[in-house]
Amino acid sequence: MAGNDQKAHAASKKEKREIARERARILREQEAKRQRRNKALMIGGALVALLLVVFAMLQLLGKTGQPNTGTYTGTARPAKIANITDDYGIDVNAQGVAGKSVEGAGVLSVYSDYTCGGCINLESGYAAKYHQHAEAGELSVRLYPVATLNNPISDNATAAMFYVATYAPEQAWAYNDALFERTAKTVKEHASHPTEAEFADIAAKVGVPKDVVNDLPASIAAEDWKGVVKSATEAFRGKNYNATPTLEVNGTVDDSWLKDGNVEAVIQAAIDAGKK
């Protein structure tokens, strides 16, 4: 009898150990499920937060889907660009006229997206120097508007710049400067996004003729002008350029300023290239 009792007791202890192990296994599985569930909730929460940020950015950058032409009643003009180089550059002379250059001067090419923070900083810091050297006959500037950041402000501003260069070349450089002033308010100061109508208002303020201004909102909203923007941006990428701003001296990229921030040296290199 004693032997049987010992065997029964041993079996009971073994069963208890197995039960304990099973309970531990169940607890581990439950904990693993809980951790997976919490991780899924965290990822889901992060995705929701990301979507909210994207939505806010799209609101900021004006993805309304419908053009806002305001009180302008004009129609879209043909996207037969003029005063523009084959690779979508816009030469400007000392008077700011598109399609003209400063004779005998070296060429500083500036590739910019109007909503690029670095481009805005470059413009605000050096545009006055560009004009100064152009007026002195020392420098010719070639503007390359591109839309690399894939947002409606950039698309519309770039289309508007090509439109003005084509139909109101005398005001081209002034319009470029004014566009940067306006987009800086959106990008840097979180102001409202400019509408198609406001791009026309800006054109009017720099002296673009009334008939050209009236047709600007409908033009930049038209697919043909959007196609010009797309082609200009593709030409930029076709040169294996990926980021704006990009600077060239006499057609050769100069990225020395990216290392030391010395934009003045690049400007001087363009001036010196003209002297040669």
PDB file of C-alpha atoms in Angstrom:
ATOM      1  CA  MET A   1       0.000   0.000   0.000  1.00  0.00           C
ATOM      2  CA  ALA A   2       2.839   2.367   0.874  1.00  0.00           C
ATOM      3  CA  GLY A   3       4.353   1.811  -2.549  1.00  0.00           C
ATOM      4  CA  ASN A   4       1.105   2.611  -4.279  1.00  0.00           C
ATOM      5  CA  ASP A   5       0.714   5.778  -2.228  1.00  0.00           C
ATOM      6  CA  GLN A   6       4.201   6.903  -3.181  1.00  0.00           C
ATOM      7  CA  LYS A   7       3.495   6.263  -6.873  1.00  0.00           C
ATOM      8  CA  ALA A   8       0.227   8.167  -6.661  1.00  0.00           C
ATOM      9  CA  HIS A   9       1.968  11.040  -4.919  1.00  0.00           C
ATOM     10  CA  ALA A  10       4.715  11.123  -7.568  1.00  0.00           C
ATOM     11  CA  ALA A  11       2.116  11.098 -10.354  1.00  0.00           C
ATOM     12  CA  SER A  12       0.266  13.921  -8.657  1.00  0.00           C
ATOM     13  CA  LYS A  13       3.437  16.034  -8.484  1.00  0.00           C
ATOM     14  CA  LYS A  14       4.163  15.328 -12.144  1.00  0.00           C
ATOM     15  CA  GLU A  15       0.643  16.358 -13.145  1.00  0.00           C
ATOM     16  CA  LYS A  16       0.970  19.534 -11.127  1.00  0.00           C
ATOM     17  CA  ARG A  17       4.246  20.362 -12.876  1.00  0.00           C
ATOM     18  CA  GLU A  18       2.639  19.745 -16.253  1.00  0.00           C
ATOM     19  CA  ILE A  19      -0.335  21.876 -15.312  1.00  0.00           C
ATOM     20  CA  ALA A  20       2.017  24.626 -14.150  1.00  0.00           C
ATOM     21  CA  ARG A  21       3.994  24.400 -17.382  1.00  0.00           C
ATOM     22  CA  GLU A  22       0.776  24.566 -19.409  1.00  0.00           C
ATOM     23  CA  ARG A  23      -0.398  27.588 -17.471  1.00  0.00           C
ATOM     24  CA  ALA A  24       2.973  29.249 -18.037  1.00  0.00           C
ATOM     25  CA  ARG A  25       2.764  28.495 -21.759  1.00  0.00           C
ATOM     26  CA  ILE A  26      -0.744  29.981 -21.936  1.00  0.00           C
ATOM     27  CA  LEU A  27       0.413  33.066 -20.059  1.00  0.00           C
ATOM     28  CA  ARG A  28       3.377  33.464 -22.446  1.00  0.00           C
ATOM     29  CA  GLU A  29       1.084  33.199 -25.468  1.00  0.00           C
ATOM     30  CA  GLN A  30      -1.332  35.695 -23.961  1.00  0.00           C
ATOM     31  CA  GLU A  31       1.520  38.097 -23.241  1.00  0.00           C
ATOM     32  CA  ALA A  32       2.845  37.684 -26.775  1.00  0.00           C
ATOM     33  CA  LYS A  33      -0.625  38.382 -28.181  1.00  0.00           C
ATOM     34  CA  ARG A  34      -0.945  41.423 -25.953  1.00  0.00           C
ATOM     35  CA  GLN A  35       2.391  42.760 -27.134  1.00  0.00           C
ATOM     36  CA  ARG A  36       1.459  42.144 -30.773  1.00  0.00           C
ATOM     37  CA  ARG A  37      -1.866  43.886 -30.219  1.00  0.00           C
ATOM     38  CA  ASN A  38      -0.198  46.873 -28.559  1.00  0.00           C
ATOM     39  CA  LYS A  39       2.355  47.067 -31.360  1.00  0.00           C
ATOM     40  CA  ALA A  40      -0.430  46.992 -33.941  1.00  0.00           C
ATOM     41  CA  LEU A  41      -2.246  49.736 -32.056  1.00  0.00           C
ATOM     42  CA  MET A  42       0.937  51.831 -31.924  1.00  0.00           C
ATOM     43  CA  ILE A  43       1.544  51.377 -35.651  1.00  0.00           C
ATOM     44  CA  GLY A  44      -2.074  52.148 -36.375  1.00  0.00           C
ATOM     45  CA  GLY A  45      -1.896  55.264 -34.227  1.00  0.00           C
ATOM     46  CA  ALA A  46       1.280  56.371 -35.979  1.00  0.00           C
ATOM     47  CA  LEU A  47      -0.335  55.839 -39.369  1.00  0.00           C
ATOM     48  CA  VAL A  48      -3.359  57.867 -38.317  1.00  0.00           C
ATOM     49  CA  ALA A  49      -1.066  60.639 -37.085  1.00  0.00           C
ATOM     50  CA  LEU A  50       0.883  60.517 -40.352  1.00  0.00           C
ATOM     51  CA  LEU A  51      -2.309  60.695 -42.368  1.00  0.00           C
ATOM     52  CA  LEU A  52      -3.422  63.713 -40.341  1.00  0.00           C
ATOM     53  CA  VAL A  53      -0.091  65.421 -41.025  1.00  0.00           C
ATOM     54  CA  VAL A  54      -0.343  64.619 -44.744  1.00  0.00           C
ATOM     55  CA  PHE A  55      -3.909  65.923 -44.789  1.00  0.00           C
ATOM     56  CA  ALA A  56      -2.815  69.126 -43.083  1.00  0.00           C
ATOM     57  CA  MET A  57       0.041  69.561 -45.555  1.00  0.00           C
ATOM     58  CA  LEU A  58      -2.269  69.008 -48.503  1.00  0.00           C
ATOM     59  CA  GLN A  59      -4.629  71.582 -47.076  1.00  0.00           C
ATOM     60  CA  LEU A  60      -1.713  73.950 -46.604  1.00  0.00           C
ATOM     61  CA  LEU A  61      -0.434  73.383 -50.103  1.00  0.00           C
ATOM     62  CA  GLY A  62      -3.833  73.909 -51.639  1.00  0.00           C
ATOM     63  CA  LYS A  63      -4.949  70.562 -53.038  1.00  0.00           C
ATOM     64  CA  THR A  64      -8.484  71.786 -53.572  1.00  0.00           C
ATOM     65  CA  GLY A  65      -8.924  70.047 -56.896  1.00  0.00           C
ATOM     66  CA  GLN A  66     -10.637  73.103 -58.379  1.00  0.00           C
ATOM     67  CA  PRO A  67      -8.873  76.205 -59.745  1.00  0.00           C
ATOM     68  CA  ASN A  68      -9.673  79.480 -58.023  1.00  0.00           C
ATOM     69  CA  THR A  69      -9.760  82.092 -60.767  1.00  0.00           C
ATOM     70  CA  GLY A  70     -11.407  84.753 -58.597  1.00  0.00           C
ATOM     71  CA  THR A  71     -12.799  87.611 -60.630  1.00  0.00           C
ATOM     72  CA  TYR A  72     -10.646  86.830 -63.663  1.00  0.00           C
ATOM     73  CA  THR A  73     -12.705  85.807 -66.683  1.00  0.00           C
ATOM     74  CA  GLY A  74      -9.965  85.121 -69.219  1.00  0.00           C
ATOM     75  CA  THR A  75      -9.348  81.906 -71.099  1.00  0.00           C
ATOM     76  CA  ALA A  76      -6.289  79.664 -71.329  1.00  0.00           C
ATOM     77  CA  ARG A  77      -3.669  80.795 -73.820  1.00  0.00           C
ATOM     78  CA  PRO A  78      -1.707  78.343 -75.983  1.00  0.00           C
ATOM     79  CA  ALA A  79       1.262  76.793 -74.198  1.00  0.00           C
ATOM     80  CA  LYS A  80       3.613  77.685 -77.051  1.00  0.00           C
ATOM     81  CA  ILE A  81       6.467  78.838 -74.897  1.00  0.00           C
ATOM     82  CA  ALA A  82       8.778  81.606 -76.039  1.00  0.00           C
ATOM     83  CA  ASN A  83      11.858  83.376 -74.647  1.00  0.00           C
ATOM     84  CA  ILE A  84      12.864  80.059 -73.095  1.00  0.00           C
ATOM     85  CA  THR A  85      15.868  77.843 -73.887  1.00  0.00           C
ATOM     86  CA  ASP A  86      15.543  74.298 -75.198  1.00  0.00           C
ATOM     87  CA  ASP A  87      16.201  72.936 -71.704  1.00  0.00           C
ATOM     88  CA  TYR A  88      13.625  75.278 -70.099  1.00  0.00           C
ATOM     89  CA  GLY A  89      15.940  78.019 -68.889  1.00  0.00           C
ATOM     90  CA  ILE A  90      14.849  81.654 -68.846  1.00  0.00           C
ATOM     91  CA  ASP A  91      17.663  84.095 -69.585  1.00  0.00           C
ATOM     92  CA  VAL A  92      17.141  87.558 -68.130  1.00  0.00           C
ATOM     93  CA  ASN A  93      19.124  90.707 -68.796  1.00  0.00           C
ATOM     94  CA  ALA A  94      19.837  93.690 -66.566  1.00  0.00           C
ATOM     95  CA  GLN A  95      16.351  95.058 -67.277  1.00  0.00           C
ATOM     96  CA  GLY A  96      14.811  91.741 -66.274  1.00  0.00           C
ATOM     97  CA  VAL A  97      13.565  90.862 -69.758  1.00  0.00           C
ATOM     98  CA  ALA A  98      13.125  87.163 -70.521  1.00  0.00           C
ATOM     99  CA  GLY A  99      14.926  85.778 -73.553  1.00  0.00           C
ATOM    100  CA  LYS A 100      17.697  88.371 -73.263  1.00  0.00           C
ATOM    101  CA  SER A 101      21.091  88.010 -71.612  1.00  0.00           C
ATOM    102  CA  VAL A 102      23.835  90.316 -70.407  1.00  0.00           C
ATOM    103  CA  GLU A 103      26.159  90.414 -73.391  1.00  0.00           C
ATOM    104  CA  GLY A 104      29.649  89.062 -72.793  1.00  0.00           C
ATOM    105  CA  ALA A 105      28.946  88.079 -69.186  1.00  0.00           C
ATOM    106  CA  GLY A 106      29.334  84.695 -67.571  1.00  0.00           C
ATOM    107  CA  VAL A 107      26.088  82.819 -66.939  1.00  0.00           C
ATOM    108  CA  LEU A 108      24.890  81.842 -63.487  1.00  0.00           C
ATOM    109  CA  SER A 109      22.066  79.310 -63.787  1.00  0.00           C
ATOM    110  CA  VAL A 110      19.736  78.877 -60.825  1.00  0.00           C
ATOM    111  CA  TYR A 111      17.420  75.848 -60.644  1.00  0.00           C
ATOM    112  CA  SER A 112      14.645  76.444 -58.139  1.00  0.00           C
ATOM    113  CA  ASP A 113      11.355  75.104 -56.843  1.00  0.00           C
ATOM    114  CA  TYR A 114       9.244  77.969 -55.507  1.00  0.00           C
ATOM    115  CA  THR A 115       8.273  75.979 -52.396  1.00  0.00           C
ATOM    116  CA  CYS A 116      11.793  74.745 -51.619  1.00  0.00           C
ATOM    117  CA  GLY A 117      13.047  76.241 -48.363  1.00  0.00           C
ATOM    118  CA  GLY A 118      16.651  76.289 -49.564  1.00  0.00           C
ATOM    119  CA  CYS A 119      15.617  78.005 -52.809  1.00  0.00           C
ATOM    120  CA  ILE A 120      13.699  80.634 -50.858  1.00  0.00           C
ATOM    121  CA  ASN A 121      16.741  81.245 -48.653  1.00  0.00           C
ATOM    122  CA  LEU A 122      19.017  81.518 -51.687  1.00  0.00           C
ATOM    123  CA  GLU A 123      16.653  83.972 -53.361  1.00  0.00           C
ATOM    124  CA  SER A 124      16.230  86.143 -50.278  1.00  0.00           C
ATOM    125  CA  GLY A 125      19.959  86.168 -49.616  1.00  0.00           C
ATOM    126  CA  TYR A 126      21.345  86.710 -53.112  1.00  0.00           C
ATOM    127  CA  ALA A 127      18.700  87.995 -55.564  1.00  0.00           C
ATOM    128  CA  ALA A 128      19.759  91.592 -54.940  1.00  0.00           C
ATOM    129  CA  LYS A 129      23.371  90.653 -55.774  1.00  0.00           C
ATOM    130  CA  TYR A 130      22.268  88.948 -58.997  1.00  0.00           C
ATOM    131  CA  HIS A 131      20.547  92.164 -60.064  1.00  0.00           C
ATOM    132  CA  GLN A 132      23.465  94.322 -58.975  1.00  0.00           C
ATOM    133  CA  HIS A 133      26.019  92.349 -61.003  1.00  0.00           C
ATOM    134  CA  ALA A 134      23.670  92.127 -63.990  1.00  0.00           C
ATOM    135  CA  GLU A 135      23.193  95.906 -63.972  1.00  0.00           C
ATOM    136  CA  ALA A 136      26.974  96.287 -63.838  1.00  0.00           C
ATOM    137  CA  GLY A 137      27.273  94.095 -66.946  1.00  0.00           C
ATOM    138  CA  GLU A 138      29.225  91.473 -65.005  1.00  0.00           C
ATOM    139  CA  LEU A 139      26.735  88.623 -64.757  1.00  0.00           C
ATOM    140  CA  SER A 140      23.959  87.056 -66.807  1.00  0.00           C
ATOM    141  CA  VAL A 141      21.363  85.049 -64.895  1.00  0.00           C
ATOM    142  CA  ARG A 142      19.414  82.101 -66.260  1.00  0.00           C
ATOM    143  CA  LEU A 143      16.389  80.994 -64.235  1.00  0.00           C
ATOM    144  CA  TYR A 144      15.246  77.379 -64.279  1.00  0.00           C
ATOM    145  CA  PRO A 145      11.832  77.045 -62.605  1.00  0.00           C
ATOM    146  CA  VAL A 146      11.070  73.410 -61.750  1.00  0.00           C
ATOM    147  CA  ALA A 147       8.419  71.639 -59.678  1.00  0.00           C
ATOM    148  CA  THR A 148      10.275  68.873 -57.875  1.00  0.00           C
ATOM    149  CA  LEU A 149       8.270  68.924 -54.639  1.00  0.00           C
ATOM    150  CA  ASN A 150       4.995  67.748 -56.178  1.00  0.00           C
ATOM    151  CA  ASN A 151       2.508  70.219 -54.748  1.00  0.00           C
ATOM    152  CA  PRO A 152      -0.022  72.587 -56.351  1.00  0.00           C
ATOM    153  CA  ILE A 153       1.744  75.782 -55.258  1.00  0.00           C
ATOM    154  CA  SER A 154       4.959  74.726 -56.943  1.00  0.00           C
ATOM    155  CA  ASP A 155       3.103  73.528 -60.052  1.00  0.00           C
ATOM    156  CA  ASN A 156       1.101  76.741 -60.395  1.00  0.00           C
ATOM    157  CA  ALA A 157       4.015  79.069 -59.662  1.00  0.00           C
ATOM    158  CA  THR A 158       6.223  77.316 -62.208  1.00  0.00           C
ATOM    159  CA  ALA A 159       3.488  77.384 -64.851  1.00  0.00           C
ATOM    160  CA  ALA A 160       2.849  81.054 -64.102  1.00  0.00           C
ATOM    161  CA  MET A 161       6.546  81.877 -64.502  1.00  0.00           C
ATOM    162  CA  PHE A 162       6.745  80.198 -67.912  1.00  0.00           C
ATOM    163  CA  TYR A 163       3.481  81.899 -68.902  1.00  0.00           C
ATOM    164  CA  VAL A 164       4.765  85.362 -67.965  1.00  0.00           C
ATOM    165  CA  ALA A 165       8.139  84.737 -69.632  1.00  0.00           C
ATOM    166  CA  THR A 166       6.230  83.858 -72.812  1.00  0.00           C
ATOM    167  CA  TYR A 167       3.535  86.537 -72.867  1.00  0.00           C
ATOM    168  CA  ALA A 168       5.049  89.343 -70.764  1.00  0.00           C
ATOM    169  CA  PRO A 169       8.829  88.926 -71.046  1.00  0.00           C
ATOM    170  CA  GLU A 170       9.586  92.469 -69.857  1.00  0.00           C
ATOM    171  CA  GLN A 171       8.289  91.624 -66.383  1.00  0.00           C
ATOM    172  CA  ALA A 172       9.772  88.105 -66.117  1.00  0.00           C
ATOM    173  CA  TRP A 173      12.535  88.630 -63.579  1.00  0.00           C
ATOM    174  CA  ALA A 174      10.415  90.925 -61.424  1.00  0.00           C
ATOM    175  CA  TYR A 175       7.689  88.296 -61.447  1.00  0.00           C
ATOM    176  CA  ASN A 176      10.136  85.574 -60.384  1.00  0.00           C
ATOM    177  CA  ASP A 177      11.225  87.671 -57.404  1.00  0.00           C
ATOM    178  CA  ALA A 178       7.620  88.419 -56.469  1.00  0.00           C
ATOM    179  CA  LEU A 179       6.667  84.743 -56.649  1.00  0.00           C
ATOM    180  CA  PHE A 180       9.398  83.882 -54.170  1.00  0.00           C
ATOM    181  CA  GLU A 181       8.252  86.640 -51.820  1.00  0.00           C
ATOM    182  CA  ARG A 182       4.755  85.164 -51.805  1.00  0.00           C
ATOM    183  CA  THR A 183       5.670  81.487 -51.488  1.00  0.00           C
ATOM    184  CA  ALA A 184       8.068  82.354 -48.656  1.00  0.00           C
ATOM    185  CA  LYS A 185       5.064  83.534 -46.647  1.00  0.00           C
ATOM    186  CA  THR A 186       3.409  80.148 -47.060  1.00  0.00           C
ATOM    187  CA  VAL A 187       6.489  78.014 -46.484  1.00  0.00           C
ATOM    188  CA  LYS A 188       8.202  80.082 -43.791  1.00  0.00           C
ATOM    189  CA  GLU A 189       5.311  81.870 -42.091  1.00  0.00           C
ATOM    190  CA  HIS A 190       2.524  79.312 -42.653  1.00  0.00           C
ATOM    191  CA  ALA A 191       0.353  81.808 -44.505  1.00  0.00           C
ATOM    192  CA  SER A 192      -2.492  80.625 -46.722  1.00  0.00           C
ATOM    193  CA  HIS A 193      -1.637  79.036 -50.059  1.00  0.00           C
ATOM    194  CA  PRO A 194      -1.788  81.355 -53.091  1.00  0.00           C
ATOM    195  CA  THR A 195      -4.641  80.639 -55.490  1.00  0.00           C
ATOM    196  CA  GLU A 196      -4.511  80.869 -59.265  1.00  0.00           C
ATOM    197  CA  ALA A 197      -6.189  84.248 -58.945  1.00  0.00           C
ATOM    198  CA  GLU A 198      -3.511  85.460 -56.543  1.00  0.00           C
ATOM    199  CA  PHE A 199      -0.778  84.491 -58.970  1.00  0.00           C
ATOM    200  CA  ALA A 200      -2.534  86.829 -61.396  1.00  0.00           C
ATOM    201  CA  ASP A 201      -2.712  89.555 -58.724  1.00  0.00           C
ATOM    202  CA  ILE A 202       1.050  89.247 -58.255  1.00  0.00           C
ATOM    203  CA  ALA A 203       1.566  89.573 -62.004  1.00  0.00           C
ATOM    204  CA  ALA A 204      -0.521  92.731 -62.068  1.00  0.00           C
ATOM    205  CA  LYS A 205       1.558  94.267 -59.263  1.00  0.00           C
ATOM    206  CA  VAL A 206       4.814  93.873 -61.227  1.00  0.00           C
ATOM    207  CA  GLY A 207       3.347  95.479 -64.330  1.00  0.00           C
ATOM    208  CA  VAL A 208       2.244  92.522 -66.472  1.00  0.00           C
ATOM    209  CA  PRO A 209      -0.287  93.834 -69.053  1.00  0.00           C
ATOM    210  CA  LYS A 210      -3.960  93.507 -68.061  1.00  0.00           C
ATOM    211  CA  ASP A 211      -4.917  91.129 -70.867  1.00  0.00           C
ATOM    212  CA  VAL A 212      -2.067  88.781 -69.955  1.00  0.00           C
ATOM    213  CA  VAL A 213      -3.044  88.956 -66.299  1.00  0.00           C
ATOM    214  CA  ASN A 214      -6.691  88.200 -67.101  1.00  0.00           C
ATOM    215  CA  ASP A 215      -5.780  84.986 -68.905  1.00  0.00           C
ATOM    216  CA  LEU A 216      -3.216  83.814 -66.360  1.00  0.00           C
ATOM    217  CA  PRO A 217      -5.470  81.872 -63.917  1.00  0.00           C
ATOM    218  CA  ALA A 218      -7.171  79.841 -66.634  1.00  0.00           C
ATOM    219  CA  SER A 219      -3.846  79.239 -68.364  1.00  0.00           C
ATOM    220  CA  ILE A 220      -1.919  77.861 -65.392  1.00  0.00           C
ATOM    221  CA  ALA A 221      -4.883  75.609 -64.546  1.00  0.00           C
ATOM    222  CA  ALA A 222      -4.885  74.173 -68.083  1.00  0.00           C
ATOM    223  CA  GLU A 223      -3.355  70.786 -68.836  1.00  0.00           C
ATOM    224  CA  ASP A 224      -1.105  72.195 -71.579  1.00  0.00           C
ATOM    225  CA  TRP A 225       0.683  74.513 -69.156  1.00  0.00           C
ATOM    226  CA  LYS A 226       0.890  71.750 -66.571  1.00  0.00           C
ATOM    227  CA  GLY A 227       2.597  69.764 -69.311  1.00  0.00           C
ATOM    228  CA  VAL A 228       5.217  72.502 -69.664  1.00  0.00           C
ATOM    229  CA  VAL A 229       5.931  72.262 -65.941  1.00  0.00           C
ATOM    230  CA  LYS A 230       6.251  68.492 -66.179  1.00  0.00           C
ATOM    231  CA  SER A 231       8.631  68.742 -69.140  1.00  0.00           C
ATOM    232  CA  ALA A 232      10.806  71.331 -67.391  1.00  0.00           C
ATOM    233  CA  THR A 233      11.043  69.156 -64.292  1.00  0.00           C
ATOM    234  CA  GLU A 234      11.851  66.064 -66.349  1.00  0.00           C
ATOM    235  CA  ALA A 235      14.586  68.005 -68.158  1.00  0.00           C
ATOM    236  CA  PHE A 236      16.073  68.894 -64.770  1.00  0.00           C
ATOM    237  CA  ARG A 237      16.075  65.264 -63.676  1.00  0.00           C
ATOM    238  CA  GLY A 238      17.384  64.225 -67.076  1.00  0.00           C
ATOM    239  CA  LYS A 239      20.594  66.063 -66.190  1.00  0.00           C
ATOM    240  CA  ASN A 240      20.869  63.803 -63.133  1.00  0.00           C
ATOM    241  CA  TYR A 241      20.018  66.712 -60.855  1.00  0.00           C
ATOM    242  CA  ASN A 242      17.949  65.643 -57.891  1.00  0.00           C
ATOM    243  CA  ALA A 243      17.720  68.563 -55.499  1.00  0.00           C
ATOM    244  CA  THR A 244      17.043  72.264 -55.597  1.00  0.00           C
ATOM    245  CA  PRO A 245      18.583  74.727 -55.496  1.00  0.00           C
ATOM    246  CA  THR A 246      21.209  73.721 -58.045  1.00  0.00           C
ATOM    247  CA  LEU A 247      23.714  76.227 -59.427  1.00  0.00           C
ATOM    248  CA  GLU A 248      25.650  76.160 -62.697  1.00  0.00           C
ATOM    249  CA  VAL A 249      28.439  78.353 -64.002  1.00  0.00           C
ATOM    250  CA  ASN A 250      28.423  78.589 -67.790  1.00  0.00           C
ATOM    251  CA  GLY A 251      26.403  75.358 -67.968  1.00  0.00           C
ATOM    252  CA  THR A 252      28.562  73.326 -65.563  1.00  0.00           C
ATOM    253  CA  VAL A 253      27.200  72.456 -62.139  1.00  0.00           C
ATOM    254  CA  ASP A 254      29.029  74.078 -59.231  1.00  0.00           C
ATOM    255  CA  ASP A 255      28.166  72.472 -55.903  1.00  0.00           C
ATOM    256  CA  SER A 256      31.152  73.835 -53.966  1.00  0.00           C
ATOM    257  CA  TRP A 257      28.832  76.074 -51.959  1.00  0.00           C
ATOM    258  CA  LEU A 258      27.062  73.023 -50.511  1.00  0.00           C
ATOM    259  CA  LYS A 259      30.212  72.212 -48.549  1.00  0.00           C
ATOM    260  CA  ASP A 260      31.079  75.654 -47.200  1.00  0.00           C
ATOM    261  CA  GLY A 261      27.954  77.760 -47.854  1.00  0.00           C
ATOM    262  CA  ASN A 262      29.985  80.189 -49.953  1.00  0.00           C
ATOM    263  CA  VAL A 263      27.473  81.206 -52.627  1.00  0.00           C
ATOM    264  CA  GLU A 264      29.462  84.406 -53.201  1.00  0.00           C
ATOM    265  CA  ALA A 265      32.302  82.278 -54.575  1.00  0.00           C
ATOM    266  CA  VAL A 266      29.989  80.678 -57.141  1.00  0.00           C
ATOM    267  CA  ILE A 267      28.703  84.100 -58.210  1.00  0.00           C
ATOM    268  CA  GLN A 268      32.295  85.313 -58.533  1.00  0.00           C
ATOM    269  CA  ALA A 269      33.186  82.212 -60.571  1.00  0.00           C
ATOM    270  CA  ALA A 270      30.413  83.114 -63.021  1.00  0.00           C
ATOM    271  CA  ILE A 271      31.674  86.700 -63.201  1.00  0.00           C
ATOM    272  CA  ASP A 272      35.210  85.480 -63.791  1.00  0.00           C
ATOM    273  CA  ALA A 273      33.981  83.053 -66.485  1.00  0.00           C
ATOM    274  CA  GLY A 274      32.639  86.039 -68.386  1.00  0.00           C
ATOM    275  CA  LYS A 275      35.938  87.850 -68.152  1.00  0.00           C
ATOM    276  CA  LYS A 276      37.689  84.867 -69.710  1.00  0.00           C
TER     277      LYS A 276
END
